[in-house]
Tab-separated table of C-alpha atoms in Angstrom:
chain	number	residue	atom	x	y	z
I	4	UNK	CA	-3.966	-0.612	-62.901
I	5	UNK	CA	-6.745	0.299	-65.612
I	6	UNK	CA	-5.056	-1.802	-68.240
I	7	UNK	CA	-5.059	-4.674	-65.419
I	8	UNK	CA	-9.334	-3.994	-64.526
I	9	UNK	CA	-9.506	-3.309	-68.612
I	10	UNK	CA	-8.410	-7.147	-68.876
I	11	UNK	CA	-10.595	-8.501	-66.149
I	12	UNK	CA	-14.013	-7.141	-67.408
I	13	UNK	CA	-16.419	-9.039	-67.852
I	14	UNK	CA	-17.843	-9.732	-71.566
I	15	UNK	CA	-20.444	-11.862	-72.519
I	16	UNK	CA	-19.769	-15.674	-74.121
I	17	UNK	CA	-19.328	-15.880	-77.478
I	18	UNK	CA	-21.443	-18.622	-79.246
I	19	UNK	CA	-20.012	-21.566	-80.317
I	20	UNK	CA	-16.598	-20.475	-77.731
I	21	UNK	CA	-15.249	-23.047	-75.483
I	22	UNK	CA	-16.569	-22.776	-71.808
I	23	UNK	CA	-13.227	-21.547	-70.365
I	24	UNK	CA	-11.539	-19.280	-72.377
I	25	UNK	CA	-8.584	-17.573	-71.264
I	26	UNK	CA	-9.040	-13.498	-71.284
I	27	UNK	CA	-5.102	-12.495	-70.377
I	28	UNK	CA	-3.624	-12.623	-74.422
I	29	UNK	CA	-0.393	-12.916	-73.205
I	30	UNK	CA	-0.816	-16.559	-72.215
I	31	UNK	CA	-2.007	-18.570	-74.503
I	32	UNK	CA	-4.297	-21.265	-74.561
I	33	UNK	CA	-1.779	-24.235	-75.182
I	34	UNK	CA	-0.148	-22.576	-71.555
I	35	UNK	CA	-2.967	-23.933	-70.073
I	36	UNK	CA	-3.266	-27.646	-69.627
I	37	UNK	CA	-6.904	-27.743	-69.279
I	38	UNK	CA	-9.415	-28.679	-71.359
I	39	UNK	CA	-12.923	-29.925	-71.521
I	40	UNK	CA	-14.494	-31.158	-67.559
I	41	UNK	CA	-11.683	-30.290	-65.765
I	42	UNK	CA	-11.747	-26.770	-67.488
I	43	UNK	CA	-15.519	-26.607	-66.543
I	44	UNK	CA	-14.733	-28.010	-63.071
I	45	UNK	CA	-12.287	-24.835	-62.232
I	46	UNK	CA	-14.760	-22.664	-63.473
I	47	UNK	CA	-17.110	-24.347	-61.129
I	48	UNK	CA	-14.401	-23.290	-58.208
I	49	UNK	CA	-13.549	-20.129	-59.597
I	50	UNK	CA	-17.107	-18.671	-59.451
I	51	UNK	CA	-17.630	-19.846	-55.787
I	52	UNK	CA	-14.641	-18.971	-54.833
I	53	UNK	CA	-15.498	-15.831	-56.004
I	54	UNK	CA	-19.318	-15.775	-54.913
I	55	UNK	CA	-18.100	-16.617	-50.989
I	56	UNK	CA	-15.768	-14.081	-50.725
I	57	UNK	CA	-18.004	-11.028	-52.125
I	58	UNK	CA	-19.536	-11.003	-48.527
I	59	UNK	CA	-16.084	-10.664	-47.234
I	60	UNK	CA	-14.853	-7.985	-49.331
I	61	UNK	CA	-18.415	-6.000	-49.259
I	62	UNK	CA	-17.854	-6.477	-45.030
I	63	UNK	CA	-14.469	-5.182	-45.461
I	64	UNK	CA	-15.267	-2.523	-47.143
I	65	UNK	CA	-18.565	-1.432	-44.989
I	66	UNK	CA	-16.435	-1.007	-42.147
I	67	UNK	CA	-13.869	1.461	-43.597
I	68	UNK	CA	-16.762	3.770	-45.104
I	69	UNK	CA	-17.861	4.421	-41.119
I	70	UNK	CA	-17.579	7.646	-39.083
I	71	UNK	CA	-14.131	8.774	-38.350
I	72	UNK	CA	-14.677	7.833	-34.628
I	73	UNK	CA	-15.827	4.319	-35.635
I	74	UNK	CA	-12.392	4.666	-37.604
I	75	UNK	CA	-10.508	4.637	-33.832
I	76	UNK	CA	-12.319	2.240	-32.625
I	77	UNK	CA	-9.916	-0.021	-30.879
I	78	UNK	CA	-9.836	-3.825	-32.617
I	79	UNK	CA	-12.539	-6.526	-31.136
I	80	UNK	CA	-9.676	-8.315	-28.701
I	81	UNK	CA	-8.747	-4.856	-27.019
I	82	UNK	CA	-12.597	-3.285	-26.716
I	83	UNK	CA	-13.680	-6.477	-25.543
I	84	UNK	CA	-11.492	-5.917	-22.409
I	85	UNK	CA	-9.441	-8.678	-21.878
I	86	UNK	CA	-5.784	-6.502	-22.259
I	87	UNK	CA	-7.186	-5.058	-19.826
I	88	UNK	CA	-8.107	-7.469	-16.884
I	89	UNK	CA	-4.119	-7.954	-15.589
I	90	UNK	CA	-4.222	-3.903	-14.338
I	91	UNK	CA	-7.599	-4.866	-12.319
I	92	UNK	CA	-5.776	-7.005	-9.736
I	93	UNK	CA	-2.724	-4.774	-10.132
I	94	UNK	CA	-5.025	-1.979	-9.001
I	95	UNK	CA	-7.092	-3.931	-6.740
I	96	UNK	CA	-3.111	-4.597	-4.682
I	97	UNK	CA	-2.136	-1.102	-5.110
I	98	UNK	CA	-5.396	0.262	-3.215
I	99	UNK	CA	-5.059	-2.485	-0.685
I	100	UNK	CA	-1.635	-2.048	0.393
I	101	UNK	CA	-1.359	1.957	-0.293
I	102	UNK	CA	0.697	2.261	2.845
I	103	UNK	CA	3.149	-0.163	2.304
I	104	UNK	CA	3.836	1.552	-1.071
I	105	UNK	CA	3.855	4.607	-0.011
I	106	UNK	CA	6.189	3.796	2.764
I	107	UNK	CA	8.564	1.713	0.037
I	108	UNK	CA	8.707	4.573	-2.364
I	109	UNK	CA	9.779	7.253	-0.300
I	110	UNK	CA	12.753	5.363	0.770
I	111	UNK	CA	13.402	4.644	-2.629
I	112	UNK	CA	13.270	8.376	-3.566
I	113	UNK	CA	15.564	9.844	-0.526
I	114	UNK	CA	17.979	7.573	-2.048
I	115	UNK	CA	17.784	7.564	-5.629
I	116	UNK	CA	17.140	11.269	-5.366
I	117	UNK	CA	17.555	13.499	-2.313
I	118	UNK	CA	18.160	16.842	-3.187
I	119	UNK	CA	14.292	17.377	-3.256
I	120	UNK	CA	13.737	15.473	-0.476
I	121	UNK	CA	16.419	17.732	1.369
I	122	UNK	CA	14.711	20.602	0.584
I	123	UNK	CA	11.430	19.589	1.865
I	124	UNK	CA	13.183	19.027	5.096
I	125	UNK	CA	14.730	21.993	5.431
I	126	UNK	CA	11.812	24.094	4.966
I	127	UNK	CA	9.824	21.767	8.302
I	128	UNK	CA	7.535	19.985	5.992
I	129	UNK	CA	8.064	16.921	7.821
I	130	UNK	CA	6.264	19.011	10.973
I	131	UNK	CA	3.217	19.696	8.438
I	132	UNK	CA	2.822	16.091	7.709
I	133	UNK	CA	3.145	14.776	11.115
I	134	UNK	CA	0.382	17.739	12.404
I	135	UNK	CA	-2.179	16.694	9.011
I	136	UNK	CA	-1.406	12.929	9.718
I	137	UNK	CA	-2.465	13.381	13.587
I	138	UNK	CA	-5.602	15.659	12.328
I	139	UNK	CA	-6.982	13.098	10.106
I	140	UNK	CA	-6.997	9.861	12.861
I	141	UNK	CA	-8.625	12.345	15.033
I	142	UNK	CA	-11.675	12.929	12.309
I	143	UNK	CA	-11.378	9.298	11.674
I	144	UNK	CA	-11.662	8.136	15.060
I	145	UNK	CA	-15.003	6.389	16.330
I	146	UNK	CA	-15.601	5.863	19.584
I	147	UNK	CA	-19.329	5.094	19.738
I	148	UNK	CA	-18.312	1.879	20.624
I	149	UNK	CA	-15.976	2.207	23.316
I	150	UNK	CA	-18.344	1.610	25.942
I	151	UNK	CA	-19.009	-1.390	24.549
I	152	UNK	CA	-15.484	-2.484	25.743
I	153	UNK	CA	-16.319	-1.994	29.500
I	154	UNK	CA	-17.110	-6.085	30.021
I	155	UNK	CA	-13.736	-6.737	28.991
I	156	UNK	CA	-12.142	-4.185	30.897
I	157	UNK	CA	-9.392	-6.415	32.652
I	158	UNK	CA	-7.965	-7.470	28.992
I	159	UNK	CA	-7.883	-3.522	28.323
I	160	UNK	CA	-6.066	-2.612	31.351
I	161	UNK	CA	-3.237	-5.273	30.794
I	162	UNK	CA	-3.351	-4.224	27.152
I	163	UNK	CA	-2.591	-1.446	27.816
I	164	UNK	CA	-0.022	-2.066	30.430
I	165	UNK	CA	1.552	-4.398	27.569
I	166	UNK	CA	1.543	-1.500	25.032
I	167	UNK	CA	3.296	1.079	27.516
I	168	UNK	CA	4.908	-0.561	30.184
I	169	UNK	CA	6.011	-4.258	29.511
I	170	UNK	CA	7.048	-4.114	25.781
I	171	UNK	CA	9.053	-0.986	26.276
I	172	UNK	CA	11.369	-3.193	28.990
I	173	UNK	CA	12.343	-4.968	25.852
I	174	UNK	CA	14.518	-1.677	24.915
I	175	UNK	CA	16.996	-2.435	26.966
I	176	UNK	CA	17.180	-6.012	25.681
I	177	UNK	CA	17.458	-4.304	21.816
I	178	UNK	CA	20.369	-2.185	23.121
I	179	UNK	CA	22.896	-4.914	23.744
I	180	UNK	CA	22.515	-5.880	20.078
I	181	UNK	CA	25.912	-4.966	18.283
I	182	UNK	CA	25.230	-3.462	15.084
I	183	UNK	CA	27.033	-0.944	13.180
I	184	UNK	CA	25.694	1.683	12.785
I	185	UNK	CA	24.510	2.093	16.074
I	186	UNK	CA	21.409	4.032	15.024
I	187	UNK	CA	19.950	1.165	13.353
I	188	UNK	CA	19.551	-0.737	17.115
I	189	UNK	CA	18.437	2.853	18.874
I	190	UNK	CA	15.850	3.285	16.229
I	191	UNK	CA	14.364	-0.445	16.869
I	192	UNK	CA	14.470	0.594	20.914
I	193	UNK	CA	12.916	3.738	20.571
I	194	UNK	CA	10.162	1.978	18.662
I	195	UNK	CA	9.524	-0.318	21.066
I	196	UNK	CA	8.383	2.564	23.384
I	197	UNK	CA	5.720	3.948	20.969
I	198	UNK	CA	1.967	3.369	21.572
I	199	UNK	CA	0.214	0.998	18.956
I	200	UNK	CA	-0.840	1.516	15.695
I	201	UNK	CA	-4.048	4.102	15.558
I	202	UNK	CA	-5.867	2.317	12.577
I	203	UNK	CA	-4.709	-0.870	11.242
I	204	UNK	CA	-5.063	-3.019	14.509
I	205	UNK	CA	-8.654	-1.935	14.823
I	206	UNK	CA	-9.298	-2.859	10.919
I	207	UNK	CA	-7.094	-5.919	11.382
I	208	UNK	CA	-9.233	-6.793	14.866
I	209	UNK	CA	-12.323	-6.368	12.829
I	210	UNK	CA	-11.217	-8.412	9.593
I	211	UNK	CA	-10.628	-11.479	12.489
I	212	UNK	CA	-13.760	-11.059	13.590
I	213	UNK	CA	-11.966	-10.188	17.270
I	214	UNK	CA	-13.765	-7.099	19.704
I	215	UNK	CA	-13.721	-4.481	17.761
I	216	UNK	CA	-14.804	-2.408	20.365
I	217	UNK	CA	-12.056	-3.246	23.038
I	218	UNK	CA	-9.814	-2.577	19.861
I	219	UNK	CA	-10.855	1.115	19.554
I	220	UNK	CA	-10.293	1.683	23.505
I	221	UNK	CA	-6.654	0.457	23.743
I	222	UNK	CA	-6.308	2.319	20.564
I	223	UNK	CA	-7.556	5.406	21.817
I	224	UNK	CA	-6.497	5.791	25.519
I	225	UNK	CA	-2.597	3.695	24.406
I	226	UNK	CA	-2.350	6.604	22.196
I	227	UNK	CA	-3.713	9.619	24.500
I	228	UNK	CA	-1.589	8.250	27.597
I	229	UNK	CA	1.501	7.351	24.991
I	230	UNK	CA	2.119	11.247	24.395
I	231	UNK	CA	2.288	11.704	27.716
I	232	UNK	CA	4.692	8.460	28.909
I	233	UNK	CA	7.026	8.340	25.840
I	234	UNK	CA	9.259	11.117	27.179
I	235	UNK	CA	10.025	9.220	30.429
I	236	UNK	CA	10.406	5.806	28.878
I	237	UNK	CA	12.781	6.779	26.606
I	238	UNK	CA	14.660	9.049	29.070
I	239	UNK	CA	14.742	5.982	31.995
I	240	UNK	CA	15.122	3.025	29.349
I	241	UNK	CA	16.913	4.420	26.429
I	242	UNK	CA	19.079	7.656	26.759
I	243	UNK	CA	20.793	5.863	29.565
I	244	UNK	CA	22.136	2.845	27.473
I	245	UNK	CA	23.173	5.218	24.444
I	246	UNK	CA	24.868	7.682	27.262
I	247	UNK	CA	22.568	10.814	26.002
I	248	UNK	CA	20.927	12.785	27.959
I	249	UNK	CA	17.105	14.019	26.805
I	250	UNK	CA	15.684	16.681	27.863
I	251	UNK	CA	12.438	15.181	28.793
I	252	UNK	CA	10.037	18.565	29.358
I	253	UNK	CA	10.991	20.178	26.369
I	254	UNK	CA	10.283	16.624	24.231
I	255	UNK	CA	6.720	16.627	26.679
I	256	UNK	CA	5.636	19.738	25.159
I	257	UNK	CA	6.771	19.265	21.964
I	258	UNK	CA	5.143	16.048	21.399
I	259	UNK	CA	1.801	17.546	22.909
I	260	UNK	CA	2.059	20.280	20.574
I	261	UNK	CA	2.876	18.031	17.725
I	262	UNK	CA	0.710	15.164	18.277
I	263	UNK	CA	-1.867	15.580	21.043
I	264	UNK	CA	-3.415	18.813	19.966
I	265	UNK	CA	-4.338	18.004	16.320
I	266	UNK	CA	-4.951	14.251	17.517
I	267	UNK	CA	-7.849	16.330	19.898
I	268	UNK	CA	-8.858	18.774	17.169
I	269	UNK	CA	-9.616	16.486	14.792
I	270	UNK	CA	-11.621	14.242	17.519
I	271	UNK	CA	-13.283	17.419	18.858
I	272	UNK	CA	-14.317	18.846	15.232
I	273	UNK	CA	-15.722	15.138	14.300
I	274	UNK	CA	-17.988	15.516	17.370
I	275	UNK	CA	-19.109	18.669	17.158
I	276	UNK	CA	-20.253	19.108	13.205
I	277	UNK	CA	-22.396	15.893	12.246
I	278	UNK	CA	-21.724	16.572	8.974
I	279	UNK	CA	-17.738	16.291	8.848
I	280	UNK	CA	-18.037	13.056	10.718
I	281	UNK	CA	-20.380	11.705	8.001
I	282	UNK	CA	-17.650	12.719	5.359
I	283	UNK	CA	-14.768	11.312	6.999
I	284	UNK	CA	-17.227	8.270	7.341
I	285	UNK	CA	-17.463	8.456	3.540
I	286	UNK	CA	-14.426	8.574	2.700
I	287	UNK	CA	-12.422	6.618	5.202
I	288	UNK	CA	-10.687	5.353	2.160
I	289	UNK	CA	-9.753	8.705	0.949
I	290	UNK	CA	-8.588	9.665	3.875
I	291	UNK	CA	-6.262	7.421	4.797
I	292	UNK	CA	-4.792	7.324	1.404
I	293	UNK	CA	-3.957	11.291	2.302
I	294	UNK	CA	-3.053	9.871	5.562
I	295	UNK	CA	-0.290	7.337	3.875
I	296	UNK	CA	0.844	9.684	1.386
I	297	UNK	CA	1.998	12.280	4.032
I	298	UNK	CA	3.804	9.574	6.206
I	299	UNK	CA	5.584	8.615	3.329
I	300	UNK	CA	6.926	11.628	2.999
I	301	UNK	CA	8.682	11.434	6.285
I	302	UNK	CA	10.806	8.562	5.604
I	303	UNK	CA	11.737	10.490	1.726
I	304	UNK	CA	12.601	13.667	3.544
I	305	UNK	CA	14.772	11.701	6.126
I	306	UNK	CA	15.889	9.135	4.117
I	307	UNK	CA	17.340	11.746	1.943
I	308	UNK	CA	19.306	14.014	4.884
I	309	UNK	CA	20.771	10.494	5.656
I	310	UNK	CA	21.643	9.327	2.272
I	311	UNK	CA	25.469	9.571	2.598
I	312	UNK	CA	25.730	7.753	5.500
I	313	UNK	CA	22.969	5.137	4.319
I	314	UNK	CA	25.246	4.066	1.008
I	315	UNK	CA	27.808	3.831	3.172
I	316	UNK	CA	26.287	1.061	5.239
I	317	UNK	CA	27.332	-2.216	4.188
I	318	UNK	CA	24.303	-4.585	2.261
I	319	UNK	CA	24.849	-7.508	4.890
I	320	UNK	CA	24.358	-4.976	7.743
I	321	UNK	CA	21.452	-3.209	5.704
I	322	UNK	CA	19.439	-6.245	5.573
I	323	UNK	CA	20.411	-7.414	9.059
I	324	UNK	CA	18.678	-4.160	10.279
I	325	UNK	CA	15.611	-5.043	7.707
I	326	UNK	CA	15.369	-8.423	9.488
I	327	UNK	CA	15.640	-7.118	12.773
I	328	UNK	CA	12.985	-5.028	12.652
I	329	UNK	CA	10.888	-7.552	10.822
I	330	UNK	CA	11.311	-9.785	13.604
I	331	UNK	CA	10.483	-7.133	16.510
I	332	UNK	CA	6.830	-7.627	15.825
I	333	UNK	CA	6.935	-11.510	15.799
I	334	UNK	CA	8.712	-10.853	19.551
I	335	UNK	CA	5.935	-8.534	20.834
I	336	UNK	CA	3.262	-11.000	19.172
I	337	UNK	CA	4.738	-13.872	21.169
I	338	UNK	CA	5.248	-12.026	24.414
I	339	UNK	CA	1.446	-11.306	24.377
I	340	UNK	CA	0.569	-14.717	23.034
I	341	UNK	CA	2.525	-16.168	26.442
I	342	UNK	CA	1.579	-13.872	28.869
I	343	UNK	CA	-2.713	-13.918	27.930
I	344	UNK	CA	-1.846	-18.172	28.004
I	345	UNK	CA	-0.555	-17.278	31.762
I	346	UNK	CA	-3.126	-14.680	32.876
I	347	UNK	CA	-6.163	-17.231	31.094
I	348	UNK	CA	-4.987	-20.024	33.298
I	349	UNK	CA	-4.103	-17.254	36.656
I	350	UNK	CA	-7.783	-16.071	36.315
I	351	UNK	CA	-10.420	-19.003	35.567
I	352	UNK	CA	-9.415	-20.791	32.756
I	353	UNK	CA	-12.511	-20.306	30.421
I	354	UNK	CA	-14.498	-18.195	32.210
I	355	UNK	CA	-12.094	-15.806	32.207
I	356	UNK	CA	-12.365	-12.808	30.325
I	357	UNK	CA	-8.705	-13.175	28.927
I	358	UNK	CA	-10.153	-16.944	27.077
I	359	UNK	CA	-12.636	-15.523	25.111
I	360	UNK	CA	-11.762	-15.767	21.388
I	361	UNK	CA	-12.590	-12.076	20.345
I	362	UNK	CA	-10.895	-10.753	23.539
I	363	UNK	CA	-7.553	-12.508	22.603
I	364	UNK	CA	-7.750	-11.432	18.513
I	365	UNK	CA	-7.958	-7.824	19.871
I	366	UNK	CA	-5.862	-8.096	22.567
I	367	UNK	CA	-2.922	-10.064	20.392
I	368	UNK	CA	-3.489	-7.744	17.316
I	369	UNK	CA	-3.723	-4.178	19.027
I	370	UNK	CA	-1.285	-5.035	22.104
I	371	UNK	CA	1.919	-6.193	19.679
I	372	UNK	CA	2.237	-3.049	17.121
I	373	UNK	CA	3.680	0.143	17.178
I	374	UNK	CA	2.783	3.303	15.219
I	375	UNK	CA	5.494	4.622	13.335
I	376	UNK	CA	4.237	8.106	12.830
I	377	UNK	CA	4.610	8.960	16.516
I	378	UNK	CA	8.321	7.428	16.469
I	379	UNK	CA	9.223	9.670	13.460
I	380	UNK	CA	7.905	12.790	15.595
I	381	UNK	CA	9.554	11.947	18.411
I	382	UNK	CA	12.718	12.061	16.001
I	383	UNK	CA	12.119	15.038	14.980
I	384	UNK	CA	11.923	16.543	18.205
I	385	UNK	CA	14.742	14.474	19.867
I	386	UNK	CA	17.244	17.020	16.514
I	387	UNK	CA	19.943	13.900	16.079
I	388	UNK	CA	20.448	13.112	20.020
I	389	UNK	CA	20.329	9.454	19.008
I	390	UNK	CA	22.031	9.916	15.772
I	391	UNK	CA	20.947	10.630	12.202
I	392	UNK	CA	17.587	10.350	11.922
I	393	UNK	CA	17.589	8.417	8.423
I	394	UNK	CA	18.987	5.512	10.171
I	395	UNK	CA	16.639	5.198	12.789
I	396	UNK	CA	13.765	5.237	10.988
I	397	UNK	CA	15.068	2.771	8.160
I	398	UNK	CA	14.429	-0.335	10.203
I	399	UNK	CA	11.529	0.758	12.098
I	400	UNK	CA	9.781	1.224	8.578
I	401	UNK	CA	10.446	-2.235	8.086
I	402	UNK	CA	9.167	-3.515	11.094
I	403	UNK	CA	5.664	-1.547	10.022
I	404	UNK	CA	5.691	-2.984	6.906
I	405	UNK	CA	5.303	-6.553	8.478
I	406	UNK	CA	3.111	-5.235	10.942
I	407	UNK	CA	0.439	-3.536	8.166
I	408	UNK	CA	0.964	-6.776	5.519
């Protein structure tokens, strides 16, 4: 390397010497077919060539003298951002549709993995969830605008007829399905009988612009007078098709205990203490992320008990289930559609209170879902009467999934 910069120094021109003269002694000048102009003309291009890329090299080497933190800078294309804008609307899914995922993952983990998810069960962390899930819709739950419902009190009342008395008729329909295993078909008719959702129809009524208000009452009183009706309806409409007998007081007080108390708590500590209602305000989103992540872990812990009996299901039958409970919303959703067409046309056409365009959005949306964390307590309590309880879950998640997306 020295002899090679020894070689390429520069020396001033010799008088009399030709104006390109060769400074490398090992070729000689008769090597080099150029002489006279076009000698002078490469010279010409050898300087500028040399002159424009000075600035380059000087640039080059400025920004290798910095700071060592200038030295991890990332490179202009990544620090500019644009690697980065695909995870924004990966994100931006992920926070919309946390439930869905969460839902989706913990049946994915009870069956690529159960062991853990058997342990959890066996030490009644399922109960935890189920009492934190039923604590946080309580602090969650508004109703400052419930009296607001009280013009549209006739499209409550059927609502809520709808929610706990008609759709739960269509469990005995769901148990003359054949489907092996049988638990698959219980699970959908046990579903059936559940109250509706106690968050997504009110956000769903108030994305549609529907009454938001009438929303939060069916919400609210389906769910209170739910607790309290479930054990019957499944004991008159279900226990009698499957031939099992539940003991209906025992699954009263258990699902009071489990579901009505910290339900009430959480209600009765948002209204007393102004400031935990402003922070579940806050942090509505927070919360129900919390919310998701410990109903997820339902399905995981009994996805895993059930995993055995789950691989041994065949895939045709496995996806029949899917689809059935997929469809079990689009039936409630079309009931309700028909019978508000019926009761618009039985009360006064458009005066009545049942044509009003916000009454039906509310009533349609809030009237034809189903929660699924009261069905997986009521599960729990029923300890395998209908079967295992893996299996009648497994479609009833599904048939939340299309409800919530």
């Amino acid at each position: 390397m020295a002899g090679t910069l020894q070689t390429l120094s520069l020396r001033p021109p010799v008088a009399g010497a030709p104006p390109f003269r060769l400074l490398n002694p090992i070729f000689p000048a008769k090597a080099f077919p150029f002489s006279g102009h076009k000698a002078r003309n490469l010279c010409f291009l050898l300087k500028r060539s040399s002159i424009s890329t000075i600035p380059i090299i000087k640039a080059s080497a400025q920004s290798h003298q910095g700071s060592g933190d200038e030295q991890n800078e990332l490179p202009p294309v990544l620090s500019s951002g644009k690697a980065s804008n695909w995870t924004k609307p990966l994100l931006k899914f992920a926070s919309d549709n946390f439930l869905p995922l969460a839902l989706v993952c913990g049946v994915a983990f009870g069956l690529s993995n159960p062991g853990l998810g058997c342990l959890a069960d066996r030490y009644g962390l399922s109960k935890f969830s189920t009492f934190g899930i039923f604590i946080i819709s309580g602090l969650t739950l508004r109703s400052d605008e419930v009296g607001a419902a009280a013009e549209a009190w006739p499209v409550g009342l059927f609502g809520l007829g709808s929610i706990l008395i008609f759709t739960p008729l269509l469990s005995k329909i769901i148990l003359l399905l054949k489907l092996q295993p049988q638990e698959f078909v219980t699970g959908l008719a046990i579903f059936s009988c559940m109250p509706t959702t106690l968050s997504s129809g009110v956000a769903l009524t108030r994305l549609a612009g529907g009454n938001s208000a009438l929303a939060l009452a069916m919400t609210l009183i389906s769910n209170l007078l739910g607790i309290l009706i479930i054990p019957f309806s499944i004991s008159k409409f279900i226990s009698a098709g499957v031939g099992v007998s539940v003991p209906t007081e025992q699954l009263f007080r258990s699902l009071v205990l489990t579901l009505l108390v910290p339900l009430i708590l959480g209600k009765v500590a948002r209204e007393l203490s102004n400031g935990l209602a402003d922070f579940a305000d806050r942090n509505r989103k927070l919360l129900a992320v919390l919310s998701a992540i410990l109903l997820g872990l339902v399905p995981w812990m009994q996805v895993s008990r059930s995993r055995s009996l789950l691989l041994m299901v065949k895939p045709a039958i496995f996806l029949a289930a899917v689809g059935m409970g997929a469809l079990l919303h689009a039936v409630l959703l079309a009931f309700n559609a028909l019978a508000i067409k019926i009761l618009t046309v039985v009360t006064g056409g458009r005066k009545s209170a049942f044509a009003k365009k916000e009454n039906v959005s509310a009533f349609l949306l809030v009237a034809s879902q189903k929660t699924l964390p009261v069905m997986v307590a009521v599960v729990e309590q029923l300890g395998g009467a209908f079967g295992e309880s893996g299996l009648l879950v497994l479609p009833c998640v599904a048939a939340h999934l299309n409800q919530v997306t």
